[in-house]
CSV table of C-alpha atoms in Angstrom, one decimal:
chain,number,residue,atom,x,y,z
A,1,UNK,CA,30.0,4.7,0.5
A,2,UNK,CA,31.4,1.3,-0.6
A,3,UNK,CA,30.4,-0.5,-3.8
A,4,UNK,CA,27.5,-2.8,-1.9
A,5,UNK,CA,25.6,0.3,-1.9
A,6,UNK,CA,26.4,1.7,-5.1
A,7,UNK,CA,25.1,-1.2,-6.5
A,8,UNK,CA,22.3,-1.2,-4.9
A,9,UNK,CA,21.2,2.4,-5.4
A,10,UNK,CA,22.0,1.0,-8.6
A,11,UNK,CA,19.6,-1.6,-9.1
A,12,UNK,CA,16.9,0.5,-7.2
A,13,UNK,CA,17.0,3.2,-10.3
A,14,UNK,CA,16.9,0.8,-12.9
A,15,UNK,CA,13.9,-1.2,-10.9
A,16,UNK,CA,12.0,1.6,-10.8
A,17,UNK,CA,12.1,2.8,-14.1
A,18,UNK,CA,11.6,-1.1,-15.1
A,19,UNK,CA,8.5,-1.1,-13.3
A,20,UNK,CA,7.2,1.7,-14.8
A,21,UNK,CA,7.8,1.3,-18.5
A,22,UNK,CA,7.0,-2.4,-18.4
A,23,UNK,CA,4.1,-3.5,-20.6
A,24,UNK,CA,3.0,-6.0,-18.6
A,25,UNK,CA,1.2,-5.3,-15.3
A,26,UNK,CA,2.0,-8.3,-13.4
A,27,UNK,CA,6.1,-7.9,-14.4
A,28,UNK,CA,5.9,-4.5,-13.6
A,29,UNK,CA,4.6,-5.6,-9.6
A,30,UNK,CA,6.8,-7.7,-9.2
A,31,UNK,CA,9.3,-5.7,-10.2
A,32,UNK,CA,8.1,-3.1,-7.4
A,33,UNK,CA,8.3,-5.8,-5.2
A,34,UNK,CA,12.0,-6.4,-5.8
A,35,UNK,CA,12.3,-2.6,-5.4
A,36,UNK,CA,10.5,-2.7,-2.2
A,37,UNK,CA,13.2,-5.3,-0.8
A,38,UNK,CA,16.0,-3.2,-2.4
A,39,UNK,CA,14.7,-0.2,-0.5
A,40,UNK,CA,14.6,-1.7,2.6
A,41,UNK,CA,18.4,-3.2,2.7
A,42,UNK,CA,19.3,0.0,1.9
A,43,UNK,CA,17.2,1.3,4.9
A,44,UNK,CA,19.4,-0.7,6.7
A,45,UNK,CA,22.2,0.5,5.5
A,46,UNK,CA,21.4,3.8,6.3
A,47,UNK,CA,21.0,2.9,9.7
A,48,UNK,CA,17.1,3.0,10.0
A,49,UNK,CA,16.6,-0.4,11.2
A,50,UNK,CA,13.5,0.8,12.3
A,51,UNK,CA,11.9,1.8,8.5
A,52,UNK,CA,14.2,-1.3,7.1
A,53,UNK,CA,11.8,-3.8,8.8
A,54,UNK,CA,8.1,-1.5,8.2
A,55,UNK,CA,9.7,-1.4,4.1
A,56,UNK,CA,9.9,-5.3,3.7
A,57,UNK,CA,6.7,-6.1,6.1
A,58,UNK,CA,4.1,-3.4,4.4
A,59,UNK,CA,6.0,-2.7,0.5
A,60,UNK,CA,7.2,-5.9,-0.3
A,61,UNK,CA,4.5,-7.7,1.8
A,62,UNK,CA,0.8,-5.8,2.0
A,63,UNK,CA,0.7,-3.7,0.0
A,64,UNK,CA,2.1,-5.9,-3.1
A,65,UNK,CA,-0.8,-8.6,-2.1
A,66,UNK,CA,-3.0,-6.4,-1.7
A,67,UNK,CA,-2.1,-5.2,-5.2
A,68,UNK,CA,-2.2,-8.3,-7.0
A,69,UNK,CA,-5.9,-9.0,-5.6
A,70,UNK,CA,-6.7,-6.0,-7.2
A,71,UNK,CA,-4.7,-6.8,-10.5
A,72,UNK,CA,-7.1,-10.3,-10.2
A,73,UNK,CA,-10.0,-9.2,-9.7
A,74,UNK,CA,-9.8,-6.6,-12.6
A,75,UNK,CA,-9.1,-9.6,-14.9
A,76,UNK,CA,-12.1,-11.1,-13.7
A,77,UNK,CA,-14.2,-8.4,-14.5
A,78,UNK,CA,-12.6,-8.3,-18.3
A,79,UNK,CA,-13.1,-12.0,-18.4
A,80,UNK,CA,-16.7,-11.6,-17.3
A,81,UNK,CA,-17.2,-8.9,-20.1
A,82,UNK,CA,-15.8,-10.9,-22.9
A,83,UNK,CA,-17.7,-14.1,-22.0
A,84,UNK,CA,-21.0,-12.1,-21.8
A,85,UNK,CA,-19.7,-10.0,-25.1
A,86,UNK,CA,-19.5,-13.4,-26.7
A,87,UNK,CA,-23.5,-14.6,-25.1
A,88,UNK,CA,-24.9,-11.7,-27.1
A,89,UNK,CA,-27.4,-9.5,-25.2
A,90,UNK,CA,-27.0,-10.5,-21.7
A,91,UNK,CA,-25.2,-7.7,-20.5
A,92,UNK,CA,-27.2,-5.1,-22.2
A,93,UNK,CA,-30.1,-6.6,-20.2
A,94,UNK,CA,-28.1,-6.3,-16.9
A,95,UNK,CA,-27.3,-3.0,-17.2
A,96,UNK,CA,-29.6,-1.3,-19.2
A,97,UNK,CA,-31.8,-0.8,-15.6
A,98,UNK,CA,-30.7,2.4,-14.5
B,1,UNK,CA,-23.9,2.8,-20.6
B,2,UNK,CA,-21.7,3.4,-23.4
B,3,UNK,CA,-19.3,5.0,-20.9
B,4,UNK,CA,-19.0,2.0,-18.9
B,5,UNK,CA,-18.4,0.0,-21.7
B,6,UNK,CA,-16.0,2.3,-23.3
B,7,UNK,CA,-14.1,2.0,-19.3
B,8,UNK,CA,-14.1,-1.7,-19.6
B,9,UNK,CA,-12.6,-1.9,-23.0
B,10,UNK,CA,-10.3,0.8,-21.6
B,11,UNK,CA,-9.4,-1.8,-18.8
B,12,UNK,CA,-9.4,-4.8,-20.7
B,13,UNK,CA,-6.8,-3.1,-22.9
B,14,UNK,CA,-4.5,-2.3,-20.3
B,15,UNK,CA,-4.5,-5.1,-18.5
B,16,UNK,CA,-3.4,-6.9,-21.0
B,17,UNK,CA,-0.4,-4.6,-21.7
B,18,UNK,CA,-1.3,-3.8,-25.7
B,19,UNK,CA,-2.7,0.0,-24.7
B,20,UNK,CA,-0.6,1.9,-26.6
B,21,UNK,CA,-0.3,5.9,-25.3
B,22,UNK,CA,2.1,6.6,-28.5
B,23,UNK,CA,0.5,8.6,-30.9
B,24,UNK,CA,0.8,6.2,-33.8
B,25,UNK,CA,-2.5,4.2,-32.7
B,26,UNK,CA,-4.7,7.5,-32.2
B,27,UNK,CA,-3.5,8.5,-36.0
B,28,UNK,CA,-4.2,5.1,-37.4
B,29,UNK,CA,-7.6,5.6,-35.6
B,30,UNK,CA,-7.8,9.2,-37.3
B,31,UNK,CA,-6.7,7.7,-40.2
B,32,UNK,CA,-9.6,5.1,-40.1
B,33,UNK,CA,-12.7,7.4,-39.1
B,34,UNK,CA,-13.1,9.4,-42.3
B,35,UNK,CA,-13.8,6.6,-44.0
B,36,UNK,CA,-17.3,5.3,-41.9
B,37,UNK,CA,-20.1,7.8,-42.7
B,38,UNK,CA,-21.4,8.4,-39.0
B,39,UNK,CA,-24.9,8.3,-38.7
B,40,UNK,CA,-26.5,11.5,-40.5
B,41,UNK,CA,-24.9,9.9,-43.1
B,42,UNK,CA,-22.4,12.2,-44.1
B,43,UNK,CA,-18.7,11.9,-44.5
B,44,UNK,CA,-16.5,13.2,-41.8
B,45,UNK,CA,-13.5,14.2,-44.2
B,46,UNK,CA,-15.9,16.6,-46.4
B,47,UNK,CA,-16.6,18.5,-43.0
B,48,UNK,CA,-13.1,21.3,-43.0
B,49,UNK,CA,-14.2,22.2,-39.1
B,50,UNK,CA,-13.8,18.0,-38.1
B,51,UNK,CA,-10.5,18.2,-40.4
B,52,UNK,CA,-9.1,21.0,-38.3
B,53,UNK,CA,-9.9,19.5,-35.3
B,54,UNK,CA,-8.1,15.9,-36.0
B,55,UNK,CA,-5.1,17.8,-37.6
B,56,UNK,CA,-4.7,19.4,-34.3
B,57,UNK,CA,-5.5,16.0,-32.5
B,58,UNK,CA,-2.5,14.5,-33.6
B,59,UNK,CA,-0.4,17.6,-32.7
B,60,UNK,CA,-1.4,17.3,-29.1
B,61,UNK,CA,-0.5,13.9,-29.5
B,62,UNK,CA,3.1,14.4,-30.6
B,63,UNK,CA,3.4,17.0,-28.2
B,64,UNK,CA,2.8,15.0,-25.1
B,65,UNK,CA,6.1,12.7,-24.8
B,66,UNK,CA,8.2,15.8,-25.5
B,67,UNK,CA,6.7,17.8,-22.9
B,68,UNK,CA,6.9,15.2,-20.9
B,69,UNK,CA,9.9,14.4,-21.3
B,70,UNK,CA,10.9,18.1,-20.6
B,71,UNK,CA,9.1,18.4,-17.6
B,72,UNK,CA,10.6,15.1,-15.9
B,73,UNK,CA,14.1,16.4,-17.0
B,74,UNK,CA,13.6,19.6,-15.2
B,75,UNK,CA,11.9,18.1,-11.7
B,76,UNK,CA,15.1,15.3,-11.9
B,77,UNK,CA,17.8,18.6,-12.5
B,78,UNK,CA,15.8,20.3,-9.8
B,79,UNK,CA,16.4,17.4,-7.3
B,80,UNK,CA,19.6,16.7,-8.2
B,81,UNK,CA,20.6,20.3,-7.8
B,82,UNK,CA,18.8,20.3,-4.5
B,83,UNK,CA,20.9,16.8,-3.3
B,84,UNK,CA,24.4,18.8,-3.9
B,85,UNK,CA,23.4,21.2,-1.8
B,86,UNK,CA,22.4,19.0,1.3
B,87,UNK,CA,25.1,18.0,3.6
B,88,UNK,CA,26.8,15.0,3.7
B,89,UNK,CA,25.0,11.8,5.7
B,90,UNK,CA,26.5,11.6,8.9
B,91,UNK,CA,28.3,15.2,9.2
B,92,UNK,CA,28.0,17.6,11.7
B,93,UNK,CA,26.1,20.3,10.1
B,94,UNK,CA,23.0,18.1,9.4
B,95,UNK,CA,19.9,19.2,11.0
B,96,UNK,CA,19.4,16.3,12.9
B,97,UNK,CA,22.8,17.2,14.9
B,98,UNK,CA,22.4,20.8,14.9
B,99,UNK,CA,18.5,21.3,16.0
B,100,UNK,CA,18.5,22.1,19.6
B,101,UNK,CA,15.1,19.7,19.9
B,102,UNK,CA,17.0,16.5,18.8
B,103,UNK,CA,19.6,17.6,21.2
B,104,UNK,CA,17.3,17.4,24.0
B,105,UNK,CA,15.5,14.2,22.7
B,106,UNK,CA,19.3,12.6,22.4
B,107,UNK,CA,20.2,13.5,25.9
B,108,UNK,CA,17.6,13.4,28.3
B,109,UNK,CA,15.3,10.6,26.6
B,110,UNK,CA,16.6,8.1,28.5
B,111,UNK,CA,16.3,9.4,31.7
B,112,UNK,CA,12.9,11.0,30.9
B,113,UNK,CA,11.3,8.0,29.2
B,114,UNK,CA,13.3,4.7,30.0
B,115,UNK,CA,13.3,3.7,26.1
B,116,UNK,CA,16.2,2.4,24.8
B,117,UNK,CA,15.4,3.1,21.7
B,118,UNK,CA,15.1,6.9,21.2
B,119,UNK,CA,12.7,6.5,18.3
B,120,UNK,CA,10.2,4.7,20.8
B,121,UNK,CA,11.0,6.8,22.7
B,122,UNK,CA,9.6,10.3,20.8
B,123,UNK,CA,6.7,8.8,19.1
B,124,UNK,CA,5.5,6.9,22.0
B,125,UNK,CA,6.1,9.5,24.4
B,126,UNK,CA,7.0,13.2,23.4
B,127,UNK,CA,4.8,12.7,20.1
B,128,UNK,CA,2.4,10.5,21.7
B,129,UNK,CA,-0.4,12.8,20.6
B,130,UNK,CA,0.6,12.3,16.9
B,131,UNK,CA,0.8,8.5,17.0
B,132,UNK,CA,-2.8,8.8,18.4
B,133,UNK,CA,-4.5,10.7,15.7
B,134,UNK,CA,-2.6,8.6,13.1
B,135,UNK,CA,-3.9,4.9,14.8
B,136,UNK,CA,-7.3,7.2,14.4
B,137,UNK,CA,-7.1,8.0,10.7
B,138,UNK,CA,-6.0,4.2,10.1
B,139,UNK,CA,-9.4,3.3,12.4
B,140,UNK,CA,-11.0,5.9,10.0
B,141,UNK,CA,-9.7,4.7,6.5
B,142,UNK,CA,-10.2,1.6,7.5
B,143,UNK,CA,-14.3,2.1,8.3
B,144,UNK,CA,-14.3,3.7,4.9
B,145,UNK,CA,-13.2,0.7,3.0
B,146,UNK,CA,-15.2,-1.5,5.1
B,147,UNK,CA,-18.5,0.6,4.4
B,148,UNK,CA,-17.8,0.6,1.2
B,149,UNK,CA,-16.9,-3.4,0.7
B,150,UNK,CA,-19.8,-4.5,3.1
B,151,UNK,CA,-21.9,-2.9,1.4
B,152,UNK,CA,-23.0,-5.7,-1.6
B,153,UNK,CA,-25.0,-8.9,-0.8
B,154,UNK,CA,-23.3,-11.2,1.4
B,155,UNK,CA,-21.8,-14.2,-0.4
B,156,UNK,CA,-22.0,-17.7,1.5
B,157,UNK,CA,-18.9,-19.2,-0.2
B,158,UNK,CA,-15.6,-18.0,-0.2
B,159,UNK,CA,-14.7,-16.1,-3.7
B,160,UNK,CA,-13.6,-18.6,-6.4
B,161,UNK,CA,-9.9,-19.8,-7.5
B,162,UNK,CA,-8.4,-18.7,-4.3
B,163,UNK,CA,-9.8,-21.8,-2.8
B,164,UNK,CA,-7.3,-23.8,-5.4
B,165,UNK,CA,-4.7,-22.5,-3.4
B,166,UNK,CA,-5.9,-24.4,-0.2
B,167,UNK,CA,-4.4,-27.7,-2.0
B,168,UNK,CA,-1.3,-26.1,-3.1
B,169,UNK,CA,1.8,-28.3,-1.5
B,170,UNK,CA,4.6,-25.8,-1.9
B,171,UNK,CA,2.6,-23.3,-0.3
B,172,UNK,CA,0.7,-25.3,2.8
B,173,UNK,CA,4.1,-26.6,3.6
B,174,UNK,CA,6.2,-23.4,3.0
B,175,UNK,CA,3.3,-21.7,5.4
B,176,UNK,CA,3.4,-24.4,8.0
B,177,UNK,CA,7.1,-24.1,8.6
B,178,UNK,CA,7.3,-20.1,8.2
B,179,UNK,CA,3.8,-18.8,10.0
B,180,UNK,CA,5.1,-19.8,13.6
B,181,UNK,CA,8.3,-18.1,13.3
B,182,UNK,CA,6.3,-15.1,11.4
B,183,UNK,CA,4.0,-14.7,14.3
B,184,UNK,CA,6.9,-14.7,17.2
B,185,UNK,CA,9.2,-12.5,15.1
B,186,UNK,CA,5.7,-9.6,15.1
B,187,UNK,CA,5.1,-10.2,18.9
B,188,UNK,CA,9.2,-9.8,19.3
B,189,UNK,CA,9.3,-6.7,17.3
B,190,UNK,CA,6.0,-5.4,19.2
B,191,UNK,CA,7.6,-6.0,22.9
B,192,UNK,CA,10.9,-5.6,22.2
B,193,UNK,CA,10.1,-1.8,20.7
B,194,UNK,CA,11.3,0.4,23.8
B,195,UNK,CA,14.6,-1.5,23.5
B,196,UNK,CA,15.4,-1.8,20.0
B,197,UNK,CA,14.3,-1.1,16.6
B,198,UNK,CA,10.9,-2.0,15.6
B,199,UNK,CA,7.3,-1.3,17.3
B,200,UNK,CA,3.9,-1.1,17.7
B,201,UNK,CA,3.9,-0.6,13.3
B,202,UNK,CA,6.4,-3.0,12.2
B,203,UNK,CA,5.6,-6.0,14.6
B,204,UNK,CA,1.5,-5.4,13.7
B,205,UNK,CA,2.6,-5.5,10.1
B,206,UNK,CA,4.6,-8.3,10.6
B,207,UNK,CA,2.2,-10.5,12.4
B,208,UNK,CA,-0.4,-9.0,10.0
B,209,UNK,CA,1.3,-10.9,6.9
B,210,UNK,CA,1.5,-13.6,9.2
B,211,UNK,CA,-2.3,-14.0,9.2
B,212,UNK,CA,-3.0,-13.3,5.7
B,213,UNK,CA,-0.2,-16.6,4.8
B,214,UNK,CA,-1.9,-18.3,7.0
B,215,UNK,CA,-5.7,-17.8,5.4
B,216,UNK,CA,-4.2,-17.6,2.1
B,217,UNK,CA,-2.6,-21.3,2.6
B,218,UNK,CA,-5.5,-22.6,5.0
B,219,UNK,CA,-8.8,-22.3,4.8
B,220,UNK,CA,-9.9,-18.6,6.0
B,221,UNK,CA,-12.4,-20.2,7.8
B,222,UNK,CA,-10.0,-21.6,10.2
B,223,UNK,CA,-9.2,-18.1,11.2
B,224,UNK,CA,-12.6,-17.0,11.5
B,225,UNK,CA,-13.2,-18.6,14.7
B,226,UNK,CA,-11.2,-16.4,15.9
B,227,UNK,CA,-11.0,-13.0,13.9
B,228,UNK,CA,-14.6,-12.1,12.8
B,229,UNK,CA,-16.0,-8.8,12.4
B,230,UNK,CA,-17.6,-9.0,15.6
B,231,UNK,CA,-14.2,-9.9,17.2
B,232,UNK,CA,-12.1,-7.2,15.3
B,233,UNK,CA,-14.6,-4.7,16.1
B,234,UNK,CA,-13.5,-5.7,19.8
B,235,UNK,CA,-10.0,-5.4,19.8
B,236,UNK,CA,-9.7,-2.5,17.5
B,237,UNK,CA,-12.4,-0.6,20.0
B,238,UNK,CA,-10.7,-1.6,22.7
B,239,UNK,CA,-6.8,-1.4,21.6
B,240,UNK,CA,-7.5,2.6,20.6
B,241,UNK,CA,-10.0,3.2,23.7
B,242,UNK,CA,-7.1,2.0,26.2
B,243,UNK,CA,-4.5,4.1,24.1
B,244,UNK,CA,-6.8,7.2,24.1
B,245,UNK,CA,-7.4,6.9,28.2
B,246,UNK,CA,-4.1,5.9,29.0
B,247,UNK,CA,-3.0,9.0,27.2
B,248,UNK,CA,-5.4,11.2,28.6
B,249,UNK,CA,-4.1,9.8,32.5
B,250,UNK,CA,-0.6,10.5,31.7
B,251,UNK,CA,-1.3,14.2,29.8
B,252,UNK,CA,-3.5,15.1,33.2
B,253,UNK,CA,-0.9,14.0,35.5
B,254,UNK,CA,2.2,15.3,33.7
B,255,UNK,CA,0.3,19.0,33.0
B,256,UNK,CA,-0.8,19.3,37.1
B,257,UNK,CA,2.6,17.7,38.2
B,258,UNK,CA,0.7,14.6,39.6
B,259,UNK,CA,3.1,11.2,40.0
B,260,UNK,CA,2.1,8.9,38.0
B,261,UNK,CA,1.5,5.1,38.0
B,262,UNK,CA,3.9,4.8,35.5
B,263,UNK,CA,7.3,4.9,35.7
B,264,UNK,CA,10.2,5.2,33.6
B,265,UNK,CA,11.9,2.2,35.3
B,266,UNK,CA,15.3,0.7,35.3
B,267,UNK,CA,15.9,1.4,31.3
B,268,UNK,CA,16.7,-2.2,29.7
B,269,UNK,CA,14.5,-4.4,31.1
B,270,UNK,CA,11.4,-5.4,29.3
B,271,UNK,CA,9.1,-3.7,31.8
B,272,UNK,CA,10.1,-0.6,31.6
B,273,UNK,CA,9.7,3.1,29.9
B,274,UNK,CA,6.7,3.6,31.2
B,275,UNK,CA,3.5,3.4,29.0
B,276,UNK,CA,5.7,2.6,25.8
B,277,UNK,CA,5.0,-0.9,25.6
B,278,UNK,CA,1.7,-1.7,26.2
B,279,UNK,CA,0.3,1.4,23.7
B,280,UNK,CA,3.0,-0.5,21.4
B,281,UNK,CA,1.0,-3.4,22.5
B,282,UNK,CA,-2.6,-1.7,21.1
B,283,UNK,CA,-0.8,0.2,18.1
B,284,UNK,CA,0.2,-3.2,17.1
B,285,UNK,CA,-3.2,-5.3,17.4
B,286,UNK,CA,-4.8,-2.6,15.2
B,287,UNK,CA,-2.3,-2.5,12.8
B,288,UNK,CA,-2.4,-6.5,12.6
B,289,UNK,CA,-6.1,-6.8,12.9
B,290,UNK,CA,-7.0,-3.6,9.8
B,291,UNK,CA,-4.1,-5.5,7.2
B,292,UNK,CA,-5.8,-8.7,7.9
B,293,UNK,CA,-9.3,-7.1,7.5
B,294,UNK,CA,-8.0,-5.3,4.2
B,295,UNK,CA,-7.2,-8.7,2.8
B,296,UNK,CA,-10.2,-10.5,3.5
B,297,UNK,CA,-12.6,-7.4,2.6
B,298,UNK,CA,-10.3,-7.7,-0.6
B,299,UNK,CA,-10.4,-11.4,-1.5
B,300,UNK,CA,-14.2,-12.7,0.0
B,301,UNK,CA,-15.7,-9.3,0.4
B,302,UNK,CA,-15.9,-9.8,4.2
B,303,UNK,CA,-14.1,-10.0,7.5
């Protein structure tokens, strides 16, 4: 084991526990992106050239876009909220049909 | 109603990072309640049985972290325990050089599949059956999803502030030099599978990002003269139809001792190994085609 990958298991620990104790949901994906890439040079590493290129084409690729669709779209519907909060009755209208 | 509200302001909280799960902001809320009469009118502090209850509230609430905290300790001893105990990568006693099935795999692969690459080689071959019911449960998952998506009113224009990004210059430009090379690196990895690392998988996710730079830089209606839901239901039908009877040939002949049409070949060349590289030819256009669709069901709410 030389130091390149001691430092990089390195970095992968303290990315992941960044990512999860980050306040801020769009830090902490993009922090899970960088672990993503970390994972996959170490993939490589570890000989798996195989897993190395499926890690940085679905974690650090996909799967993070597909994640910060979802992180948009969730911000929309809070948006929405507030703005008909602030109208008055409007949403109680829209939702009060069952 | 006032649950859904109660899960927005939940959301709205989180997503802006101020939701606090420490156990000062549930006392200060505590803390805050006994003074509003609810609405019989009555105070909640003069109640003993509501005082009780709040006083073991907040214990529950310090206890949390600390349990937590014991619990992860343990499960991280545990594994670390566990990782002393495994042997060293790359020595002889791991399982991968001891089991008597990797043996076999390691020595006769070659001459019994033509693949280069001895991963290709089980999962495409040996395993075949496995890589067919997982392309099914992607197939599967990915009906779900699209049941579930499809199922609101079709919009006419394409979903809001992503269209912005259609004038972005850094990113049409950064797109139109890197999609090209993006799309021949997936259809590399997806032919080049038997003989070195990659396959059907990799090269489909590959050429899967691919698309979604390209319709996140371009207009996605560019792409959908192309790739439609009428044209993914196509090649994802078709892609796992061919996989399932070419399977189904090569299980028949190989259980009645039949020759077969396909042929391990001279391993090395590119068509070789058999029936590896065009079912990592179908693995990989479903792959691409359901991460493209997940991206468009996500964004416009249609393929």
């Amino acid at each position: 084991m030389n130091y390149i990958e001691i430092a990089l298991l390195g970095l992968l620990i303290i990315s992941g526990i960044a990512a999860s104790v980050s306040r801020n949901l769009m830090v902490s994906l993009i922090i899970f992106m960088a672990y993503s890439v970390i994972m996959s040079v170490i993939w490589a590493f570890l000989r798996a050239p195989d897993l190395a290129i499926t890690e940085a084409a679905v974690g650090a690729g996909i799967s993070s876009v597909l994640m910060f669709i979802t992180l948009k779209k969730l911000r929309d519907i809070n948006r929405g909220f507030s703005a008909k909060q602030e109208e008055g009755s409007a949403y109680e209208e829209e939702t009060e049909t069952p | 109603m006032k649950k859904k509200q109660k899960l927005r302001d939940f959301l709205r909280e989180w997503d802006e990072g101020n939701f606090d799960f420490s156990y000062k902001t549930a006392e200060k809320q505590l803390k805050k309640r006994p003074d509003e009469p609810d609405s019989a009118g009555r105070n909640e502090a003069a109640s003993p049985v509501i005082s009780a209850a709040q006083s073991e509230e907040r214990l529950f609430r310090r206890l949390v972290p600390v349990f937590t905290g014991i619990f992860l300790f343990a499960v991280i001893g545990f594994l670390l325990y566990v990782v002393t105990k495994m042997p060293a990568f790359g020595s002889a006693e791991t399982p991968a050089n001891t089991s008597e099935v990797i043996r076999r795999y390691l020595q006769s692969g070659l001459t019994e599949t033509g693949a280069v690459n001895a991963v290709a080689g089980i999962i495409l071959d040996y395993r075949a059956f496995d890589t067919l019911g997982e392309s099914h449960v992607l197939f599967t998952a990915t009906i779900a999803v699209l049941i579930l998506m499809l199922l609101g009113k079709e919009e006419d224009e394409p979903a809001d502030e992503l269209r912005i990004l259609h004038q972005d210059l850094i990113l049409r430009n950064t797109a139109k030099i890197s999609v090209p090379f993006l799309f021949v690196f997936g259809i590399y990895i997806i032919l080049n599978g038997h003989l070195g690392p990659g396959g059907g998988f990799s090269g489909g996710a590959v050429i899967g990002g691919a698309l979604i730079l390209y319709s996140t830089a371009f207009s996605a209606q560019n792409l959908k003269k192309i790739l439609n839901l009428r044209s993914y239901r196509i090649i994802v039908i078709a892609a796992l139809s061919f996989y399932s009877i070419a399977k189904c040939y090569s299980f028949f002949c190989g259980a009645n001792g039949l020759e077969t049409i396909f042929t391990p070949g001279t391993p090395g060349r590119i068509f070789s190994a058999g029936l590896i590289l065009p079912l990592n030819a179908a693995v990989g256009l479903v792959v691409a085609c359901t991460m493209y669709g997940f991206y468009s069901v996500f964004t416009r709410g249609r393929i």
